[in-house]
Amino acid sequence: MRNDVKLILLDKHQVEALSKPDDVVEAVREAFALHSAGEGRVFPVVREALVTGGVFGIKSGDVQSQGLLGFKAAGFWPANRGVGGEPHQATIMLIDPKTGRPVCVIDGNAITTMRTGAAGALGLTLFARADSTRLCVFGTGVQARVQVTFALRVLKQLSSIRYVTVDAQRDASFEAHFTGHCEVSHATDHNAAVAESDVVITATPGFGPLFNAAAVRPGTHLNCVGADTKGKRELPEGLLMRSRVFVDDRTQAREIGETQWAPGTVSIEIGDVITGRVQTNRQPDDITLFDMTGIALQDLTVARLLHQRACETSTATSLAWPW
């Protein structure tokens, strides 16, 4: 038995220091392509409510040909806000598929933020109109900010951002974060904000429909982030049937994403577009929609990238982990 084995640990600050946006986008692109090719497996999601008021989940998967195996244990604990903590909590573990031994434990919050932002960037690149100039975002939290940040990277003509808050109040911090990149304004009329936008991003807790279906004009693209659990939704009744719907995983989207509300919705997996198995042929008046539930392979390909980079730069913390 080996007694010199090390377990690599990467905390939030190390993950953020090692994460380069373009590299994360490519890792997420690879995850979707592996999924499309059948090389990357996504195991059934665990998602359960707790008596503490939290929700606990596990997303796991592997790429057998690459020796990649692992999981993310994550969830949402709203009471954390009362003690000054982050309600979203996640931890990722990479495992040696030959032995079952843990290889690396990583702060999952930072990876989840980046890989979801990167998925959003791919959705915009592949499905939004290239001439999109006006963006509307619902939410001003961590995920809303990263989605807008990636949108500014890929939509070069973007000139205005309208944001909608749950409490209908301005968010000075959000405005300051993006002022200087383009015009930023607070919107109180949800439907008008949607109707006047080329791209709509929904990044809320998913407590219910955010706007009316009739507000979405032909040619609009929507990136939808908030529906990731049974019972959650952000989109209104009837919008899916008017849209060309793209998802990260068809089965998962039906179970915990927006298509749980319309299981018969025809959808295309983004990986099939990336690999060329499906051509989008977007028309100017198409309403396109990317429902992002987040798949384990995104977490694993990004975690592997960061693990490799940490080892190369000797920036990781390591612990003796004999067996």
PDB file of C-alpha atoms in Angstrom:
ATOM      1  CA  MET A   1       0.000   0.000   0.000  1.00  0.00           C
ATOM      2  CA  ARG A   2       1.280   3.478  -0.867  1.00  0.00           C
ATOM      3  CA  ASN A   3       1.941   5.870   1.984  1.00  0.00           C
ATOM      4  CA  ASP A   4       3.252   8.835  -0.012  1.00  0.00           C
ATOM      5  CA  VAL A   5       0.032   9.782  -1.791  1.00  0.00           C
ATOM      6  CA  LYS A   6      -1.021  13.436  -1.692  1.00  0.00           C
ATOM      7  CA  LEU A   7      -4.520  14.900  -1.813  1.00  0.00           C
ATOM      8  CA  ILE A   8      -4.644  18.242  -3.631  1.00  0.00           C
ATOM      9  CA  LEU A   9      -6.864  20.986  -2.203  1.00  0.00           C
ATOM     10  CA  LEU A  10      -7.912  24.110  -4.101  1.00  0.00           C
ATOM     11  CA  ASP A  11      -9.826  26.807  -2.260  1.00  0.00           C
ATOM     12  CA  LYS A  12     -11.936  29.626  -3.683  1.00  0.00           C
ATOM     13  CA  HIS A  13      -9.033  32.047  -4.078  1.00  0.00           C
ATOM     14  CA  GLN A  14      -6.815  29.476  -5.782  1.00  0.00           C
ATOM     15  CA  VAL A  15      -9.607  28.523  -8.174  1.00  0.00           C
ATOM     16  CA  GLU A  16     -10.247  32.143  -9.098  1.00  0.00           C
ATOM     17  CA  ALA A  17      -6.531  32.800  -9.604  1.00  0.00           C
ATOM     18  CA  LEU A  18      -6.139  29.776 -11.875  1.00  0.00           C
ATOM     19  CA  SER A  19      -9.332  30.298 -13.904  1.00  0.00           C
ATOM     20  CA  LYS A  20      -8.862  32.006 -17.255  1.00  0.00           C
ATOM     21  CA  PRO A  21     -12.184  32.735 -19.014  1.00  0.00           C
ATOM     22  CA  ASP A  22     -11.158  31.512 -22.461  1.00  0.00           C
ATOM     23  CA  ASP A  23      -9.750  28.277 -21.037  1.00  0.00           C
ATOM     24  CA  VAL A  24     -12.917  27.660 -19.020  1.00  0.00           C
ATOM     25  CA  VAL A  25     -15.050  28.183 -22.136  1.00  0.00           C
ATOM     26  CA  GLU A  26     -12.956  25.613 -24.013  1.00  0.00           C
ATOM     27  CA  ALA A  27     -13.215  23.127 -21.127  1.00  0.00           C
ATOM     28  CA  VAL A  28     -16.997  23.535 -21.094  1.00  0.00           C
ATOM     29  CA  ARG A  29     -17.122  23.203 -24.881  1.00  0.00           C
ATOM     30  CA  GLU A  30     -15.219  19.920 -24.519  1.00  0.00           C
ATOM     31  CA  ALA A  31     -17.669  18.720 -21.868  1.00  0.00           C
ATOM     32  CA  PHE A  32     -20.643  19.293 -24.175  1.00  0.00           C
ATOM     33  CA  ALA A  33     -18.831  17.666 -27.114  1.00  0.00           C
ATOM     34  CA  LEU A  34     -17.916  14.596 -25.043  1.00  0.00           C
ATOM     35  CA  HIS A  35     -21.541  14.329 -23.961  1.00  0.00           C
ATOM     36  CA  SER A  36     -22.724  14.515 -27.565  1.00  0.00           C
ATOM     37  CA  ALA A  37     -20.250  11.849 -28.687  1.00  0.00           C
ATOM     38  CA  GLY A  38     -21.313   9.496 -25.920  1.00  0.00           C
ATOM     39  CA  GLU A  39     -17.807   9.498 -24.443  1.00  0.00           C
ATOM     40  CA  GLY A  40     -18.807  11.450 -21.364  1.00  0.00           C
ATOM     41  CA  ARG A  41     -21.441   9.973 -19.106  1.00  0.00           C
ATOM     42  CA  VAL A  42     -23.794  11.951 -16.885  1.00  0.00           C
ATOM     43  CA  PHE A  43     -25.168   9.939 -13.966  1.00  0.00           C
ATOM     44  CA  PRO A  44     -28.636  10.513 -12.459  1.00  0.00           C
ATOM     45  CA  VAL A  45     -28.859  13.693 -10.405  1.00  0.00           C
ATOM     46  CA  VAL A  46     -29.541  13.585  -6.668  1.00  0.00           C
ATOM     47  CA  ARG A  47     -31.578  16.569  -5.501  1.00  0.00           C
ATOM     48  CA  GLU A  48     -33.318  16.402  -2.134  1.00  0.00           C
ATOM     49  CA  ALA A  49     -34.869  18.843   0.334  1.00  0.00           C
ATOM     50  CA  LEU A  50     -33.506  18.813   3.888  1.00  0.00           C
ATOM     51  CA  VAL A  51     -35.304  19.384   7.173  1.00  0.00           C
ATOM     52  CA  THR A  52     -32.837  22.221   7.793  1.00  0.00           C
ATOM     53  CA  GLY A  53     -34.468  24.158   4.969  1.00  0.00           C
ATOM     54  CA  GLY A  54     -31.646  23.496   2.537  1.00  0.00           C
ATOM     55  CA  VAL A  55     -31.555  21.551  -0.705  1.00  0.00           C
ATOM     56  CA  PHE A  56     -28.735  19.041  -1.265  1.00  0.00           C
ATOM     57  CA  GLY A  57     -27.657  17.587  -4.594  1.00  0.00           C
ATOM     58  CA  ILE A  58     -25.009  15.499  -6.279  1.00  0.00           C
ATOM     59  CA  LYS A  59     -24.018  15.670  -9.941  1.00  0.00           C
ATOM     60  CA  SER A  60     -21.535  13.064 -11.110  1.00  0.00           C
ATOM     61  CA  GLY A  61     -20.142  11.519 -14.259  1.00  0.00           C
ATOM     62  CA  ASP A  62     -17.076  10.226 -16.025  1.00  0.00           C
ATOM     63  CA  VAL A  63     -15.104  10.057 -19.253  1.00  0.00           C
ATOM     64  CA  GLN A  64     -13.763   6.525 -19.266  1.00  0.00           C
ATOM     65  CA  SER A  65     -11.385   7.046 -22.185  1.00  0.00           C
ATOM     66  CA  GLN A  66      -9.708   9.936 -20.344  1.00  0.00           C
ATOM     67  CA  GLY A  67      -9.642   8.484 -16.839  1.00  0.00           C
ATOM     68  CA  LEU A  68     -11.871  11.310 -15.624  1.00  0.00           C
ATOM     69  CA  LEU A  69     -14.245  10.540 -12.752  1.00  0.00           C
ATOM     70  CA  GLY A  70     -15.801  12.688 -10.057  1.00  0.00           C
ATOM     71  CA  PHE A  71     -18.755  14.481  -8.570  1.00  0.00           C
ATOM     72  CA  LYS A  72     -20.013  17.785  -7.243  1.00  0.00           C
ATOM     73  CA  ALA A  73     -21.906  17.841  -3.959  1.00  0.00           C
ATOM     74  CA  ALA A  74     -23.863  21.065  -3.914  1.00  0.00           C
ATOM     75  CA  GLY A  75     -27.047  22.747  -2.819  1.00  0.00           C
ATOM     76  CA  PHE A  76     -28.770  25.825  -1.530  1.00  0.00           C
ATOM     77  CA  TRP A  77     -29.057  26.844   2.113  1.00  0.00           C
ATOM     78  CA  PRO A  78     -31.024  30.142   2.267  1.00  0.00           C
ATOM     79  CA  ALA A  79     -30.497  30.529   6.028  1.00  0.00           C
ATOM     80  CA  ASN A  80     -26.798  31.169   5.352  1.00  0.00           C
ATOM     81  CA  ARG A  81     -27.678  34.744   4.428  1.00  0.00           C
ATOM     82  CA  GLY A  82     -28.708  35.365   8.030  1.00  0.00           C
ATOM     83  CA  VAL A  83     -25.172  34.676   9.237  1.00  0.00           C
ATOM     84  CA  GLY A  84     -23.439  36.543   6.420  1.00  0.00           C
ATOM     85  CA  GLY A  85     -22.735  33.415   4.369  1.00  0.00           C
ATOM     86  CA  GLU A  86     -23.287  32.358   0.780  1.00  0.00           C
ATOM     87  CA  PRO A  87     -26.462  30.246   0.363  1.00  0.00           C
ATOM     88  CA  HIS A  88     -25.015  28.289  -2.543  1.00  0.00           C
ATOM     89  CA  GLN A  89     -22.495  25.711  -1.388  1.00  0.00           C
ATOM     90  CA  ALA A  90     -20.588  23.254  -3.580  1.00  0.00           C
ATOM     91  CA  THR A  91     -17.564  20.986  -3.369  1.00  0.00           C
ATOM     92  CA  ILE A  92     -16.032  19.038  -6.260  1.00  0.00           C
ATOM     93  CA  MET A  93     -13.947  15.892  -5.953  1.00  0.00           C
ATOM     94  CA  LEU A  94     -11.902  14.245  -8.684  1.00  0.00           C
ATOM     95  CA  ILE A  95     -11.362  10.518  -8.165  1.00  0.00           C
ATOM     96  CA  ASP A  96      -8.849   8.062  -9.617  1.00  0.00           C
ATOM     97  CA  PRO A  97     -11.094   5.634 -11.561  1.00  0.00           C
ATOM     98  CA  LYS A  98      -8.514   2.839 -11.218  1.00  0.00           C
ATOM     99  CA  THR A  99      -8.417   2.866  -7.423  1.00  0.00           C
ATOM    100  CA  GLY A 100     -11.339   4.976  -6.209  1.00  0.00           C
ATOM    101  CA  ARG A 101      -8.937   7.196  -4.299  1.00  0.00           C
ATOM    102  CA  PRO A 102      -9.621  10.977  -4.117  1.00  0.00           C
ATOM    103  CA  VAL A 103      -7.208  13.021  -6.219  1.00  0.00           C
ATOM    104  CA  CYS A 104      -8.338  16.599  -5.743  1.00  0.00           C
ATOM    105  CA  VAL A 105     -10.929  18.456  -3.655  1.00  0.00           C
ATOM    106  CA  ILE A 106     -11.944  21.837  -5.048  1.00  0.00           C
ATOM    107  CA  ASP A 107     -14.167  24.725  -4.012  1.00  0.00           C
ATOM    108  CA  GLY A 108     -17.228  24.096  -6.149  1.00  0.00           C
ATOM    109  CA  ASN A 109     -18.821  27.527  -5.830  1.00  0.00           C
ATOM    110  CA  ALA A 110     -16.119  29.240  -7.841  1.00  0.00           C
ATOM    111  CA  ILE A 111     -16.123  26.537 -10.520  1.00  0.00           C
ATOM    112  CA  THR A 112     -19.916  26.509 -10.759  1.00  0.00           C
ATOM    113  CA  THR A 113     -19.949  30.263 -11.267  1.00  0.00           C
ATOM    114  CA  MET A 114     -17.325  30.176 -14.007  1.00  0.00           C
ATOM    115  CA  ARG A 115     -18.516  27.081 -15.860  1.00  0.00           C
ATOM    116  CA  THR A 116     -22.116  28.343 -15.918  1.00  0.00           C
ATOM    117  CA  GLY A 117     -20.948  31.693 -17.236  1.00  0.00           C
ATOM    118  CA  ALA A 118     -18.916  29.877 -19.882  1.00  0.00           C
ATOM    119  CA  ALA A 119     -21.941  27.780 -20.883  1.00  0.00           C
ATOM    120  CA  GLY A 120     -23.898  31.001 -21.231  1.00  0.00           C
ATOM    121  CA  ALA A 121     -21.189  32.392 -23.483  1.00  0.00           C
ATOM    122  CA  LEU A 122     -21.429  29.329 -25.721  1.00  0.00           C
ATOM    123  CA  GLY A 123     -25.204  29.680 -25.830  1.00  0.00           C
ATOM    124  CA  LEU A 124     -24.918  33.294 -26.936  1.00  0.00           C
ATOM    125  CA  THR A 125     -22.215  32.522 -29.486  1.00  0.00           C
ATOM    126  CA  LEU A 126     -24.153  29.660 -31.051  1.00  0.00           C
ATOM    127  CA  PHE A 127     -27.755  30.861 -30.831  1.00  0.00           C
ATOM    128  CA  ALA A 128     -28.047  34.630 -30.349  1.00  0.00           C
ATOM    129  CA  ARG A 129     -28.076  37.018 -33.294  1.00  0.00           C
ATOM    130  CA  ALA A 130     -24.577  38.345 -33.891  1.00  0.00           C
ATOM    131  CA  ASP A 131     -25.964  41.876 -34.238  1.00  0.00           C
ATOM    132  CA  SER A 132     -27.575  41.836 -30.768  1.00  0.00           C
ATOM    133  CA  THR A 133     -27.063  45.179 -29.028  1.00  0.00           C
ATOM    134  CA  ARG A 134     -29.565  45.231 -26.132  1.00  0.00           C
ATOM    135  CA  LEU A 135     -29.486  42.843 -23.183  1.00  0.00           C
ATOM    136  CA  CYS A 136     -31.937  42.392 -20.321  1.00  0.00           C
ATOM    137  CA  VAL A 137     -30.932  40.422 -17.228  1.00  0.00           C
ATOM    138  CA  PHE A 138     -33.190  39.280 -14.407  1.00  0.00           C
ATOM    139  CA  GLY A 139     -31.187  39.179 -11.192  1.00  0.00           C
ATOM    140  CA  THR A 140     -28.071  40.964  -9.962  1.00  0.00           C
ATOM    141  CA  GLY A 141     -26.390  38.227  -7.934  1.00  0.00           C
ATOM    142  CA  VAL A 142     -23.211  36.270  -8.558  1.00  0.00           C
ATOM    143  CA  GLN A 143     -24.590  34.277 -11.474  1.00  0.00           C
ATOM    144  CA  ALA A 144     -26.272  37.259 -13.112  1.00  0.00           C
ATOM    145  CA  ARG A 145     -22.976  39.126 -12.991  1.00  0.00           C
ATOM    146  CA  VAL A 146     -20.913  36.336 -14.495  1.00  0.00           C
ATOM    147  CA  GLN A 147     -23.492  35.805 -17.245  1.00  0.00           C
ATOM    148  CA  VAL A 148     -23.348  39.479 -18.191  1.00  0.00           C
ATOM    149  CA  THR A 149     -19.550  39.477 -17.967  1.00  0.00           C
ATOM    150  CA  PHE A 150     -19.304  36.618 -20.448  1.00  0.00           C
ATOM    151  CA  ALA A 151     -21.990  38.214 -22.641  1.00  0.00           C
ATOM    152  CA  LEU A 152     -19.839  41.330 -22.959  1.00  0.00           C
ATOM    153  CA  ARG A 153     -16.951  39.133 -24.097  1.00  0.00           C
ATOM    154  CA  VAL A 154     -18.841  37.427 -26.921  1.00  0.00           C
ATOM    155  CA  LEU A 155     -21.446  39.962 -28.048  1.00  0.00           C
ATOM    156  CA  LYS A 156     -19.156  42.625 -29.429  1.00  0.00           C
ATOM    157  CA  GLN A 157     -21.946  45.026 -30.420  1.00  0.00           C
ATOM    158  CA  LEU A 158     -23.658  45.011 -27.043  1.00  0.00           C
ATOM    159  CA  SER A 159     -24.367  48.627 -26.088  1.00  0.00           C
ATOM    160  CA  SER A 160     -26.990  48.542 -23.332  1.00  0.00           C
ATOM    161  CA  ILE A 161     -27.876  46.432 -20.305  1.00  0.00           C
ATOM    162  CA  ARG A 162     -31.212  46.652 -18.527  1.00  0.00           C
ATOM    163  CA  TYR A 163     -31.487  44.793 -15.252  1.00  0.00           C
ATOM    164  CA  VAL A 164     -34.525  43.744 -13.241  1.00  0.00           C
ATOM    165  CA  THR A 165     -34.434  43.176  -9.484  1.00  0.00           C
ATOM    166  CA  VAL A 166     -36.764  41.101  -7.344  1.00  0.00           C
ATOM    167  CA  ASP A 167     -37.525  44.007  -5.018  1.00  0.00           C
ATOM    168  CA  ALA A 168     -37.846  46.534  -7.871  1.00  0.00           C
ATOM    169  CA  GLN A 169     -35.019  48.584  -6.311  1.00  0.00           C
ATOM    170  CA  ARG A 170     -31.841  49.803  -7.977  1.00  0.00           C
ATOM    171  CA  ASP A 171     -28.661  47.860  -7.332  1.00  0.00           C
ATOM    172  CA  ALA A 172     -25.867  50.429  -7.227  1.00  0.00           C
ATOM    173  CA  SER A 173     -23.186  47.767  -6.900  1.00  0.00           C
ATOM    174  CA  PHE A 174     -24.386  45.969 -10.033  1.00  0.00           C
ATOM    175  CA  GLU A 175     -24.492  49.226 -11.984  1.00  0.00           C
ATOM    176  CA  ALA A 176     -20.996  50.199 -10.864  1.00  0.00           C
ATOM    177  CA  HIS A 177     -19.659  46.783 -11.862  1.00  0.00           C
ATOM    178  CA  PHE A 178     -20.634  47.270 -15.522  1.00  0.00           C
ATOM    179  CA  THR A 179     -20.587  51.036 -15.944  1.00  0.00           C
ATOM    180  CA  GLY A 180     -17.860  51.847 -18.412  1.00  0.00           C
ATOM    181  CA  HIS A 181     -18.534  48.753 -20.487  1.00  0.00           C
ATOM    182  CA  CYS A 182     -21.876  49.931 -21.820  1.00  0.00           C
ATOM    183  CA  GLU A 183     -25.025  51.779 -20.793  1.00  0.00           C
ATOM    184  CA  VAL A 184     -26.595  50.223 -17.670  1.00  0.00           C
ATOM    185  CA  SER A 185     -30.107  51.009 -16.432  1.00  0.00           C
ATOM    186  CA  HIS A 186     -32.621  49.638 -13.956  1.00  0.00           C
ATOM    187  CA  ALA A 187     -35.965  48.428 -15.326  1.00  0.00           C
ATOM    188  CA  THR A 188     -39.176  48.169 -13.306  1.00  0.00           C
ATOM    189  CA  ASP A 189     -41.485  47.095 -16.153  1.00  0.00           C
ATOM    190  CA  HIS A 190     -40.516  43.464 -16.746  1.00  0.00           C
ATOM    191  CA  ASN A 191     -42.419  43.044 -19.988  1.00  0.00           C
ATOM    192  CA  ALA A 192     -41.181  46.281 -21.529  1.00  0.00           C
ATOM    193  CA  ALA A 193     -37.593  45.388 -20.654  1.00  0.00           C
ATOM    194  CA  VAL A 194     -37.949  42.028 -22.410  1.00  0.00           C
ATOM    195  CA  ALA A 195     -39.727  43.495 -25.425  1.00  0.00           C
ATOM    196  CA  GLU A 196     -36.963  46.049 -25.931  1.00  0.00           C
ATOM    197  CA  SER A 197     -34.112  43.513 -25.755  1.00  0.00           C
ATOM    198  CA  ASP A 198     -32.331  41.249 -28.232  1.00  0.00           C
ATOM    199  CA  VAL A 199     -30.995  38.956 -25.500  1.00  0.00           C
ATOM    200  CA  VAL A 200     -32.657  38.039 -22.206  1.00  0.00           C
ATOM    201  CA  ILE A 201     -30.796  36.323 -19.358  1.00  0.00           C
ATOM    202  CA  THR A 202     -32.727  34.917 -16.416  1.00  0.00           C
ATOM    203  CA  ALA A 203     -30.575  34.251 -13.360  1.00  0.00           C
ATOM    204  CA  THR A 204     -32.931  34.173 -10.383  1.00  0.00           C
ATOM    205  CA  PRO A 205     -33.874  31.591  -7.733  1.00  0.00           C
ATOM    206  CA  GLY A 206     -36.631  30.403 -10.074  1.00  0.00           C
ATOM    207  CA  PHE A 207     -39.669  31.117  -7.933  1.00  0.00           C
ATOM    208  CA  GLY A 208     -42.010  31.687 -10.875  1.00  0.00           C
ATOM    209  CA  PRO A 209     -42.514  33.251 -14.332  1.00  0.00           C
ATOM    210  CA  LEU A 210     -40.704  36.556 -14.692  1.00  0.00           C
ATOM    211  CA  PHE A 211     -42.563  38.085 -17.642  1.00  0.00           C
ATOM    212  CA  ASN A 212     -45.362  37.421 -20.126  1.00  0.00           C
ATOM    213  CA  ALA A 213     -44.751  35.209 -23.133  1.00  0.00           C
ATOM    214  CA  ALA A 214     -46.150  37.881 -25.455  1.00  0.00           C
ATOM    215  CA  ALA A 215     -43.334  40.241 -24.421  1.00  0.00           C
ATOM    216  CA  VAL A 216     -40.720  38.146 -26.237  1.00  0.00           C
ATOM    217  CA  ARG A 217     -40.264  39.503 -29.740  1.00  0.00           C
ATOM    218  CA  PRO A 218     -39.236  37.450 -32.789  1.00  0.00           C
ATOM    219  CA  GLY A 219     -35.444  37.291 -33.040  1.00  0.00           C
ATOM    220  CA  THR A 220     -34.864  37.259 -29.279  1.00  0.00           C
ATOM    221  CA  HIS A 221     -32.478  34.808 -27.631  1.00  0.00           C
ATOM    222  CA  LEU A 222     -32.878  33.710 -23.989  1.00  0.00           C
ATOM    223  CA  ASN A 223     -30.278  32.144 -21.693  1.00  0.00           C
ATOM    224  CA  CYS A 224     -32.120  30.587 -18.745  1.00  0.00           C
ATOM    225  CA  VAL A 225     -30.163  29.709 -15.605  1.00  0.00           C
ATOM    226  CA  GLY A 226     -32.481  29.609 -12.602  1.00  0.00           C
ATOM    227  CA  ALA A 227     -34.530  26.430 -13.105  1.00  0.00           C
ATOM    228  CA  ASP A 228     -32.298  23.689 -11.721  1.00  0.00           C
ATOM    229  CA  THR A 229     -34.626  21.815  -9.349  1.00  0.00           C
ATOM    230  CA  LYS A 230     -38.081  20.275  -9.535  1.00  0.00           C
ATOM    231  CA  GLY A 231     -40.676  22.996  -9.041  1.00  0.00           C
ATOM    232  CA  LYS A 232     -38.477  25.870 -10.205  1.00  0.00           C
ATOM    233  CA  ARG A 233     -39.267  27.981 -13.247  1.00  0.00           C
ATOM    234  CA  GLU A 234     -38.529  31.397 -14.698  1.00  0.00           C
ATOM    235  CA  LEU A 235     -40.358  31.258 -18.029  1.00  0.00           C
ATOM    236  CA  PRO A 236     -44.048  31.869 -18.728  1.00  0.00           C
ATOM    237  CA  GLU A 237     -46.507  29.323 -20.062  1.00  0.00           C
ATOM    238  CA  GLY A 238     -46.479  29.121 -23.849  1.00  0.00           C
ATOM    239  CA  LEU A 239     -42.987  30.481 -24.517  1.00  0.00           C
ATOM    240  CA  LEU A 240     -41.323  27.106 -25.049  1.00  0.00           C
ATOM    241  CA  MET A 241     -43.711  26.201 -27.868  1.00  0.00           C
ATOM    242  CA  ARG A 242     -42.817  29.451 -29.663  1.00  0.00           C
ATOM    243  CA  SER A 243     -39.083  28.877 -29.307  1.00  0.00           C
ATOM    244  CA  ARG A 244     -36.301  26.765 -30.715  1.00  0.00           C
ATOM    245  CA  VAL A 245     -35.170  25.136 -27.484  1.00  0.00           C
ATOM    246  CA  PHE A 246     -31.602  24.066 -26.751  1.00  0.00           C
ATOM    247  CA  VAL A 247     -30.522  22.273 -23.580  1.00  0.00           C
ATOM    248  CA  ASP A 248     -27.350  20.893 -22.036  1.00  0.00           C
ATOM    249  CA  ASP A 249     -28.922  17.502 -21.293  1.00  0.00           C
ATOM    250  CA  ARG A 250     -32.390  16.601 -22.549  1.00  0.00           C
ATOM    251  CA  THR A 251     -33.261  14.184 -19.742  1.00  0.00           C
ATOM    252  CA  GLN A 252     -32.004  16.475 -17.008  1.00  0.00           C
ATOM    253  CA  ALA A 253     -33.826  19.470 -18.480  1.00  0.00           C
ATOM    254  CA  ARG A 254     -37.103  17.531 -18.370  1.00  0.00           C
ATOM    255  CA  GLU A 255     -36.503  16.580 -14.757  1.00  0.00           C
ATOM    256  CA  ILE A 256     -35.275  19.844 -13.234  1.00  0.00           C
ATOM    257  CA  GLY A 257     -35.126  22.475 -15.990  1.00  0.00           C
ATOM    258  CA  GLU A 258     -37.706  24.584 -17.785  1.00  0.00           C
ATOM    259  CA  THR A 259     -38.941  21.683 -19.894  1.00  0.00           C
ATOM    260  CA  GLN A 260     -40.232  19.970 -16.745  1.00  0.00           C
ATOM    261  CA  TRP A 261     -43.265  22.232 -17.315  1.00  0.00           C
ATOM    262  CA  ALA A 262     -43.685  21.059 -20.913  1.00  0.00           C
ATOM    263  CA  PRO A 263     -42.161  17.559 -21.178  1.00  0.00           C
ATOM    264  CA  GLY A 264     -43.215  17.200 -24.799  1.00  0.00           C
ATOM    265  CA  THR A 265     -41.028  20.127 -25.865  1.00  0.00           C
ATOM    266  CA  VAL A 266     -38.729  19.300 -28.756  1.00  0.00           C
ATOM    267  CA  SER A 267     -35.189  20.249 -27.757  1.00  0.00           C
ATOM    268  CA  ILE A 268     -31.674  19.973 -29.111  1.00  0.00           C
ATOM    269  CA  GLU A 269     -28.624  19.356 -26.950  1.00  0.00           C
ATOM    270  CA  ILE A 270     -25.950  22.030 -27.303  1.00  0.00           C
ATOM    271  CA  GLY A 271     -23.281  19.352 -27.644  1.00  0.00           C
ATOM    272  CA  ASP A 272     -24.885  18.158 -30.874  1.00  0.00           C
ATOM    273  CA  VAL A 273     -24.550  21.673 -32.268  1.00  0.00           C
ATOM    274  CA  ILE A 274     -20.921  21.932 -31.153  1.00  0.00           C
ATOM    275  CA  THR A 275     -19.997  18.600 -32.757  1.00  0.00           C
ATOM    276  CA  GLY A 276     -21.883  19.436 -35.956  1.00  0.00           C
ATOM    277  CA  ARG A 277     -24.421  16.636 -35.606  1.00  0.00           C
ATOM    278  CA  VAL A 278     -27.154  19.288 -35.776  1.00  0.00           C
ATOM    279  CA  GLN A 279     -27.131  22.525 -37.765  1.00  0.00           C
ATOM    280  CA  THR A 280     -28.944  25.481 -36.204  1.00  0.00           C
ATOM    281  CA  ASN A 281     -29.596  27.545 -39.360  1.00  0.00           C
ATOM    282  CA  ARG A 282     -30.910  30.392 -37.212  1.00  0.00           C
ATOM    283  CA  GLN A 283     -33.394  32.656 -38.967  1.00  0.00           C
ATOM    284  CA  PRO A 284     -33.650  36.363 -38.055  1.00  0.00           C
ATOM    285  CA  ASP A 285     -37.133  35.967 -36.536  1.00  0.00           C
ATOM    286  CA  ASP A 286     -36.434  32.777 -34.589  1.00  0.00           C
ATOM    287  CA  ILE A 287     -36.862  32.902 -30.834  1.00  0.00           C
ATOM    288  CA  THR A 288     -34.056  30.765 -29.448  1.00  0.00           C
ATOM    289  CA  LEU A 289     -33.731  29.565 -25.886  1.00  0.00           C
ATOM    290  CA  PHE A 290     -30.905  27.815 -24.029  1.00  0.00           C
ATOM    291  CA  ASP A 291     -32.053  26.071 -20.855  1.00  0.00           C
ATOM    292  CA  MET A 292     -28.973  25.571 -18.661  1.00  0.00           C
ATOM    293  CA  THR A 293     -29.400  23.018 -15.886  1.00  0.00           C
ATOM    294  CA  GLY A 294     -25.647  22.390 -15.596  1.00  0.00           C
ATOM    295  CA  ILE A 295     -24.175  18.936 -16.194  1.00  0.00           C
ATOM    296  CA  ALA A 296     -21.512  17.138 -14.192  1.00  0.00           C
ATOM    297  CA  LEU A 297     -19.132  16.996 -17.149  1.00  0.00           C
ATOM    298  CA  GLN A 298     -18.799  20.781 -17.075  1.00  0.00           C
ATOM    299  CA  ASP A 299     -17.638  20.621 -13.467  1.00  0.00           C
ATOM    300  CA  LEU A 300     -15.262  17.745 -14.180  1.00  0.00           C
ATOM    301  CA  THR A 301     -13.525  19.140 -17.272  1.00  0.00           C
ATOM    302  CA  VAL A 302     -13.005  22.505 -15.566  1.00  0.00           C
ATOM    303  CA  ALA A 303     -11.855  20.833 -12.336  1.00  0.00           C
ATOM    304  CA  ARG A 304      -9.347  18.736 -14.272  1.00  0.00           C
ATOM    305  CA  LEU A 305      -8.026  21.853 -16.014  1.00  0.00           C
ATOM    306  CA  LEU A 306      -7.520  23.615 -12.679  1.00  0.00           C
ATOM    307  CA  HIS A 307      -5.965  20.544 -11.051  1.00  0.00           C
ATOM    308  CA  GLN A 308      -3.434  20.260 -13.864  1.00  0.00           C
ATOM    309  CA  ARG A 309      -2.652  23.967 -13.765  1.00  0.00           C
ATOM    310  CA  ALA A 310      -2.270  23.919  -9.978  1.00  0.00           C
ATOM    311  CA  CYS A 311       0.213  21.040 -10.170  1.00  0.00           C
ATOM    312  CA  GLU A 312       2.185  22.765 -12.932  1.00  0.00           C
ATOM    313  CA  THR A 313       2.436  26.024 -10.987  1.00  0.00           C
ATOM    314  CA  SER A 314       2.771  24.513  -7.507  1.00  0.00           C
ATOM    315  CA  THR A 315      -0.023  26.735  -6.231  1.00  0.00           C
ATOM    316  CA  ALA A 316      -2.148  24.015  -4.641  1.00  0.00           C
ATOM    317  CA  THR A 317      -2.336  22.948  -1.029  1.00  0.00           C
ATOM    318  CA  SER A 318      -1.558  19.275  -0.540  1.00  0.00           C
ATOM    319  CA  LEU A 319      -2.170  16.880   2.291  1.00  0.00           C
ATOM    320  CA  ALA A 320      -0.693  13.483   2.965  1.00  0.00           C
ATOM    321  CA  TRP A 321      -3.408  10.939   2.167  1.00  0.00           C
ATOM    322  CA  PRO A 322      -1.864   7.494   2.709  1.00  0.00           C
ATOM    323  CA  TRP A 323      -3.631   4.239   1.982  1.00  0.00           C
TER     324      TRP A 323
END
